[in-house]
Structures are given as structure tokens and as C-alpha cells.
Tab-separated table of C-alpha atoms in Angstrom:
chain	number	residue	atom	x	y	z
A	1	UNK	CA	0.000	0.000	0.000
A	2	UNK	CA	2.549	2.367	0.350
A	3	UNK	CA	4.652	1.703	-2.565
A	4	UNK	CA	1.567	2.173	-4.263
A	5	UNK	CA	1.094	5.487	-2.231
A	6	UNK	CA	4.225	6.228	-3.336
A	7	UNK	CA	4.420	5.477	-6.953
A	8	UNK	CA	0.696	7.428	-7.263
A	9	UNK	CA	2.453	10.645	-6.005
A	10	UNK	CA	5.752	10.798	-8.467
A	11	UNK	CA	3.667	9.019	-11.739
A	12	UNK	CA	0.775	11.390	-11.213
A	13	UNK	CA	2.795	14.599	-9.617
A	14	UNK	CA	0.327	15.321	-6.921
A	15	UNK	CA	1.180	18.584	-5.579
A	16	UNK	CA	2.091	17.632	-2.143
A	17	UNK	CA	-0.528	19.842	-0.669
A	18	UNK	CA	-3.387	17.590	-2.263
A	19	UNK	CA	-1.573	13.669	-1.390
A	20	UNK	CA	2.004	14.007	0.033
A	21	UNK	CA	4.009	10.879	-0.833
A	22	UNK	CA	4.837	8.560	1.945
A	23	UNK	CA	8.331	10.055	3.079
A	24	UNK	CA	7.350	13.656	3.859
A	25	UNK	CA	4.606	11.959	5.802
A	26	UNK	CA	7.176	10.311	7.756
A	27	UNK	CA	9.549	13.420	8.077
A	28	UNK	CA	6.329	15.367	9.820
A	29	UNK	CA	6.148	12.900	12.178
A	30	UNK	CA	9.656	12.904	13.325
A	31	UNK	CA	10.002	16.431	13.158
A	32	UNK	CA	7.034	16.904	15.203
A	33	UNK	CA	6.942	14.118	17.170
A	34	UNK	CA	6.463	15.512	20.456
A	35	UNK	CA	3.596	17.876	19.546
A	36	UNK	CA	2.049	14.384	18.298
A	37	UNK	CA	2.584	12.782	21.187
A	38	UNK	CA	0.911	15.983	23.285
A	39	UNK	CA	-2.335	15.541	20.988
A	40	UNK	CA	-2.209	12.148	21.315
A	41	UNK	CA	-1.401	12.127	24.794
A	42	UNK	CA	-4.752	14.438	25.505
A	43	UNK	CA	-6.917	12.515	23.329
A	44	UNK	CA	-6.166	9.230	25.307
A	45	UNK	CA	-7.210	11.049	28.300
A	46	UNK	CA	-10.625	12.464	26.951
A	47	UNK	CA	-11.130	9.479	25.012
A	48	UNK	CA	-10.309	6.885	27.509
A	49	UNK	CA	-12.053	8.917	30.483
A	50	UNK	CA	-15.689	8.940	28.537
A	51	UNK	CA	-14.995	5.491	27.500
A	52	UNK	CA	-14.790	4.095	31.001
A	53	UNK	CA	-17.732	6.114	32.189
A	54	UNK	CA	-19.964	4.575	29.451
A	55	UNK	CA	-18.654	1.381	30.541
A	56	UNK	CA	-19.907	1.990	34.118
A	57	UNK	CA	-23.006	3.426	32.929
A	58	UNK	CA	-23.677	1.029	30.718
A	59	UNK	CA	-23.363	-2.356	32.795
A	60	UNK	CA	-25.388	-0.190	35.393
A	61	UNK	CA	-28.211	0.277	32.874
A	62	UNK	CA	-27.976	-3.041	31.569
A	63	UNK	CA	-28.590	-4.302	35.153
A	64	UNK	CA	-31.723	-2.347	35.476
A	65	UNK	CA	-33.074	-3.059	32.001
A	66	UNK	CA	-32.560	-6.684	33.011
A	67	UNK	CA	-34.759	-6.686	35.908
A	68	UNK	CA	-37.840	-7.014	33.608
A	69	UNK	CA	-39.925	-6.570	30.322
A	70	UNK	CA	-41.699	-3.839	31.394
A	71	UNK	CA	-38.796	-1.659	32.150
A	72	UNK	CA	-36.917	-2.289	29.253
A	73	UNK	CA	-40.007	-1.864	27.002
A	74	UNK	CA	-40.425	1.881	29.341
A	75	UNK	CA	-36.426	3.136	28.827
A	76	UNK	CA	-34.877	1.167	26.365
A	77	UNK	CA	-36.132	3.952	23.393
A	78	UNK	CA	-34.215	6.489	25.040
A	79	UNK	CA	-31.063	5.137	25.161
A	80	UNK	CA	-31.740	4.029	20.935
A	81	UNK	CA	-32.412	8.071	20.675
A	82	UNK	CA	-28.903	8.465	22.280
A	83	UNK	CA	-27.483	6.357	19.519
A	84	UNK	CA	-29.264	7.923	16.472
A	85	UNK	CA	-28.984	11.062	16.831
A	86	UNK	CA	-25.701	12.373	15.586
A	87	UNK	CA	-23.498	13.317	17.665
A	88	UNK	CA	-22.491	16.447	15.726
A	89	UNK	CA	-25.402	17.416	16.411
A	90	UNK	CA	-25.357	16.896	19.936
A	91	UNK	CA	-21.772	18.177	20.899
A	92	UNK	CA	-22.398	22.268	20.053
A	93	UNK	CA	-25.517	21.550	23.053
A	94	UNK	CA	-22.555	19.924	25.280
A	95	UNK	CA	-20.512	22.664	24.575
A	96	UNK	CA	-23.343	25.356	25.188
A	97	UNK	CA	-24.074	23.571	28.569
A	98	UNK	CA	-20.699	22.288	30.058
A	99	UNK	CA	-18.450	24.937	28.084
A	100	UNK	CA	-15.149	23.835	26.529
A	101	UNK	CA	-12.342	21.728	27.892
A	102	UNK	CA	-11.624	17.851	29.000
A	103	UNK	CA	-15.053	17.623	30.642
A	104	UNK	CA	-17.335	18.312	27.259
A	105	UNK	CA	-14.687	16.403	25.168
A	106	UNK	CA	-14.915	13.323	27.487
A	107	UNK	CA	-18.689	13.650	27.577
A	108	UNK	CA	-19.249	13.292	23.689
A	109	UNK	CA	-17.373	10.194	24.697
A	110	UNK	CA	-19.092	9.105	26.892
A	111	UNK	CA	-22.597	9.541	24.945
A	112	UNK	CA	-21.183	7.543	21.422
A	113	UNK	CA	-19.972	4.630	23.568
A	114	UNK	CA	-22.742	4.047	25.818
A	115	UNK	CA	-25.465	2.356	23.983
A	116	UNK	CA	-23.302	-0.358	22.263
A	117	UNK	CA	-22.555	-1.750	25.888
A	118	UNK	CA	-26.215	-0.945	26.820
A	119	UNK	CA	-27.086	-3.329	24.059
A	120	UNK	CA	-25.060	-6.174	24.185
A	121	UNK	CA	-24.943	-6.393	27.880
A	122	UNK	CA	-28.768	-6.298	28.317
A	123	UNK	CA	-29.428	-8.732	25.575
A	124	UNK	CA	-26.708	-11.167	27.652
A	125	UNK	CA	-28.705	-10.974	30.873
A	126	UNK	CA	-31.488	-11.368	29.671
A	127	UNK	CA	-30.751	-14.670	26.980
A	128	UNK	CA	-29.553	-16.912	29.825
A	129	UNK	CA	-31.123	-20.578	29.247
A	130	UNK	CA	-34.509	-21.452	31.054
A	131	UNK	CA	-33.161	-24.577	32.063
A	132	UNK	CA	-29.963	-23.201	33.977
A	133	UNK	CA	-32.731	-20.342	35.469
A	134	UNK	CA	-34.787	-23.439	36.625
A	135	UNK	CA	-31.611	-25.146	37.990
A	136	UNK	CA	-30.881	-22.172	40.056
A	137	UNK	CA	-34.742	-21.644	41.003
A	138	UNK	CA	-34.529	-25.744	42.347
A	139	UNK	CA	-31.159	-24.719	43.985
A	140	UNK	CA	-33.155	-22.326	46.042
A	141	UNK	CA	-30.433	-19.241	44.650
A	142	UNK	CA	-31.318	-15.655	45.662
A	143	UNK	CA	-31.719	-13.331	43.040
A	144	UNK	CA	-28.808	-12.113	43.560
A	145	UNK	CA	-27.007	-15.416	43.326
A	146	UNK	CA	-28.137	-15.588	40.478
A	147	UNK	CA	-27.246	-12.258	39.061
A	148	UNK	CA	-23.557	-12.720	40.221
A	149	UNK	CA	-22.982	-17.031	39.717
A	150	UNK	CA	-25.577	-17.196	35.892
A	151	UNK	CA	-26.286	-13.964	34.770
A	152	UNK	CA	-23.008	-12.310	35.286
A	153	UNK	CA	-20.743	-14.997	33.755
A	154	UNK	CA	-23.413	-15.547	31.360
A	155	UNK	CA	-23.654	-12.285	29.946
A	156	UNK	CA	-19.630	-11.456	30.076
A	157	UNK	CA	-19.058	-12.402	26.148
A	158	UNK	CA	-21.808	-9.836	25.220
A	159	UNK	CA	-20.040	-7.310	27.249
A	160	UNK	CA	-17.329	-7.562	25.446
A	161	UNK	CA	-18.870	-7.341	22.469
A	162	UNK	CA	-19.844	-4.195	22.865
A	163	UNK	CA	-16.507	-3.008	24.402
A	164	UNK	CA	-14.950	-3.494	21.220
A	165	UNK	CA	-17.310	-2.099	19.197
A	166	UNK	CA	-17.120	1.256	21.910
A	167	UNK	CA	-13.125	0.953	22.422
A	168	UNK	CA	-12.749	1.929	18.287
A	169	UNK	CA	-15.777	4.949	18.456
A	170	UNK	CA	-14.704	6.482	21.631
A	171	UNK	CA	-11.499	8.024	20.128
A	172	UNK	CA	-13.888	9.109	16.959
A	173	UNK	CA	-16.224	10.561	20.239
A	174	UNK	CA	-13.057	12.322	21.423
A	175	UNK	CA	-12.086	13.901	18.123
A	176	UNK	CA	-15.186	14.918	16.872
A	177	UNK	CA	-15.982	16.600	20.463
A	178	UNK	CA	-12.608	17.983	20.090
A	179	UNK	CA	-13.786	19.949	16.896
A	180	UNK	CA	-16.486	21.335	18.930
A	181	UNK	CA	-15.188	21.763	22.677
A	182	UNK	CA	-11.505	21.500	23.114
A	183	UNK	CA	-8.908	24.046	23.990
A	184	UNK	CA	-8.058	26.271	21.331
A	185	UNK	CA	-4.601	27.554	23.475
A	186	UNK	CA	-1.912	26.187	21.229
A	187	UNK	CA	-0.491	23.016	22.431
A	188	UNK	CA	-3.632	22.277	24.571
A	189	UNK	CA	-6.069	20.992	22.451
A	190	UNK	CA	-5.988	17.189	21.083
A	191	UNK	CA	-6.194	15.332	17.782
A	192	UNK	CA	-9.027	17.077	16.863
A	193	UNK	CA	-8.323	20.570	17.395
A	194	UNK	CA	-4.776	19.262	15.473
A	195	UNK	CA	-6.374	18.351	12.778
A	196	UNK	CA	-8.465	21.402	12.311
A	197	UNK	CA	-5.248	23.483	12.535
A	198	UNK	CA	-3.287	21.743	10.218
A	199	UNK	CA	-6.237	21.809	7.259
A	200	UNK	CA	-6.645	25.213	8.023
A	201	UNK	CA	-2.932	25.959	7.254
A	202	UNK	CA	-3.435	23.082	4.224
A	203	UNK	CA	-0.274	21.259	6.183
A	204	UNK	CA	-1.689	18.247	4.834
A	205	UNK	CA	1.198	16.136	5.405
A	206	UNK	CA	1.085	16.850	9.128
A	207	UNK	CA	-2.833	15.816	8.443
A	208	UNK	CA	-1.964	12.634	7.624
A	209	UNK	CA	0.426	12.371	10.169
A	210	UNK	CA	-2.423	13.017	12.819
A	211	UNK	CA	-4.840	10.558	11.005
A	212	UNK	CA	-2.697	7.766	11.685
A	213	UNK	CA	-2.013	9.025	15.198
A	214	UNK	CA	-5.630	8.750	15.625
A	215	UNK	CA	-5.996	5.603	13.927
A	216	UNK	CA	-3.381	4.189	16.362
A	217	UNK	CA	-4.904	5.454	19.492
A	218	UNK	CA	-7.825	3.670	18.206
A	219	UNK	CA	-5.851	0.343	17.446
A	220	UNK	CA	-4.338	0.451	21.030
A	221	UNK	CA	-7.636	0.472	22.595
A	222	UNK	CA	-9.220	-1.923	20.687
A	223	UNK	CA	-6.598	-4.593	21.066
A	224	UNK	CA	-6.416	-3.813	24.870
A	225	UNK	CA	-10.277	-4.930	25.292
A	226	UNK	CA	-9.385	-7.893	22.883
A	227	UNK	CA	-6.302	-9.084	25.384
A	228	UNK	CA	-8.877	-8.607	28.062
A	229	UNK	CA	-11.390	-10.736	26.757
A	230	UNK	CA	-8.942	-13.521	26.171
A	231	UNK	CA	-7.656	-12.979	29.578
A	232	UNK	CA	-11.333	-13.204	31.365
A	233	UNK	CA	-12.732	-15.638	28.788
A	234	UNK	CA	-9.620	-18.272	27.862
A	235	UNK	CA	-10.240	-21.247	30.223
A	236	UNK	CA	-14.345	-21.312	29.941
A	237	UNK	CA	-16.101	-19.959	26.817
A	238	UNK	CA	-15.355	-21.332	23.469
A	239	UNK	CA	-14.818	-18.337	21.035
A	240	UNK	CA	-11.530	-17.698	23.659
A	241	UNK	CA	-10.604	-21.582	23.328
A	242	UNK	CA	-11.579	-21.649	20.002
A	243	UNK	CA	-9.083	-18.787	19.288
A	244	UNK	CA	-6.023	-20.951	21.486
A	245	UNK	CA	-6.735	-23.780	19.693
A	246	UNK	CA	-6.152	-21.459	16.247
């Protein structure tokens, strides 16, 4: 891919401004490697913070939703209204109500990674086996034994389901709140506020080097849910041992 990159940009002569070829790509990055690393650094933090809240929010929700029919059938719209409503349009309200800064950023987070782990943990509660429910009932188990020894364990796969899916969208939470609500003091602001500073100034090569910054903040936390799951999941549930015996 990037010989092809490459061989585009000289056989073509793309001004550098429009595709830069691979290598001045590479010379932004080492040249201004530590204001990278600043944007990147911040962007973990507002990224990461929202993404942990959602996580707590979400298995919170999922608990209650769990409890019965009725109440998921009651509150379970409003978290889908959360979801499709886009969140470009939501973060100018954030930023009208919170003002700028970490808070706001980590907010828009926080709203873009909640309702995949609302989802997927709900629909693991709630899709435990009657016959391991009767078990339990014949056991004489507490509802709360239950919650923590079937429903729990039972429901841990889903979780991580949508942990996945949330670890990749919270960094594209953080940068798009970052458009909207970050610092605009120069060397404050994240990946986003980087990246509308460098198109502004058409620095497109520093552009790209901030895309792929992004792109591996977003690697990094996906892969650290993955080694997670096969951490929790590896001695009991088969897509884990399926993926040892690989």
C-alpha cells in the first residue's frame, strides 16, 4: 500500500498539498513528534475517560433493564435516541451547557460509547437458558445469586462485544468533540483541534500524520479490550478456546 502510495504521487505529480508521498509523511512525524505525542497524549485522556464512564453506565443500565420486560419496554427507546442522533449534532448543546475543555470532550465520549454496551450487555442478561434459570430456582439461589454465579458470567461475552465495538468509536467521540469543545490555546487541544489546525494551514502532510495518530490510538484500545477478553474468557467460553486452539 505504500509503494503504491508512493508510486501514485511521483507518476501522477500530486502537488504535495493535495496527497504528500509517503516520506514527507514520515519526516512530519519525526520532526514533530512531540507535539504528536501531546495531541495524542490528551486525546487518550478524553477518550479513555468517557470510554470508562460509558462502561460503568452502561453495565449499570444493563442491570436495570434486566430486571424485567416492562422496564426495558419503558427506557430502552431512550437510550436508541442516544445512539441515532448524531453526535455532531449533539456536541455544540454539550458545549453550550458544560463549556469547553476535557469535561465536554470526554462527555461526547461518553454519549457515542454508551449504547453499544447498553445493548449487548442487556441482551446477555437477559438470553440466559430457562433450564440453567430453573436449575438455580430448584437450587433455592437468591436473586442475587443468580445475578452474580448465571447472569453475570453468562452475559460477560456480550459485554465484550460491545466493548470493542465502543473501544474503536470512543477516540472518533473524542475527536469529533474535540472539533467542537476542546482548547483552542496552542499546544492544549488534542487530535481534533490538530487536525483542524493543520487543514486550516493546508499542512496536509502533518494531516496525515495526525490521522494515523488517531488511527493508532484507536488500534491500542481496541486490542487492549481484545487481550482482556482472552484474559477473562480463555479457560471457559469457546470463542476464547476456540481462538487458542487457532
Amino acid at each position: 500500500v505504500i509503494t503504491a502510495w508512493d508510486l501514485c504521487c511521483r507518476g501522477f505529480a500530486i502537488p504535495a498539498y493535495v496527497l504528500p508521498p509517503p516520506s514527507a509523511v514520515l519526516r512530519v512525524i519525526l520532526e514533530r513528534h512531540q507535539t504528536l505525542w501531546n495531541a495524542f497524549r490528551i486525546t487518550a485522556i478524553e477518550a479513555g475517560g468517557g470510554y470508562l464512564l460509558s462502561i460503568i453506565g452502561g453495565v449499570v443500565i444493563a442491570l436495570f433493564f434486566a430486571q424485567s420486560p416492562l422496564v426495558r419496554r419503558s427506557f430502552y427507546p431512550y437510550t436508541i435516541l442516544l445512539q441515532t442522533v448524531p453526535i455532531v449534532a449533539i456536541a455544540p448543546l454539550i458545549l453550550m451547557w458544560f463549556g469547553s475543555g476535557l469535561r465536554s470532550v470526554m462527555l461526547v465520549a461518553f454519549v457515542i460509547c454508551l449504547f453499544p454496551i447498553i445493548a449487548n450487555t442487556t441482551q446477555g442478561l437477559i438470553s440466559v437458558p430457562r433450564n440453567l434459570i430453573d436449575l438455580f430456582v430448584m437450587s433455592n439461589a437468591s436473586r442475587s445469586r443468580q445475578l452474580l454465579k448465571l447472569r453475570l458470567p453468562h452475559a460477560l461475552p456480550h459485554l465484550f462485544v460491545g466493548l470493542r465495538i465502543s473501544a474503536g468509536i470512543s477516540v472518533i467521540g473524542a475527536v469529533t468533540g474535540e472539533l467542537f469543545a476542546s482548547s483552542n490555546a496552542v499546544g492544549e487541544g488534542g487530535l481534533g483541534y490538530s487536525i483542524t489546525y493543520a487543514n486550516s494551514q493546508l499542512q496536509t502532510d502533518y494531516l496525515f500524520a495526525l490521522v494515523l495518530t488517531a488511527s493508532l490510538l484507536g488500534f491500542l484500545f481496541f486490542f487492549t479490550v481484545t487481550a482482556l477478553e482472552w484474559l477473562c474468557l480463555r479457560k471457559w467460553h469457546e470463542s476464547a478456546m476456540k481462538t487458542d486452539a487457532d
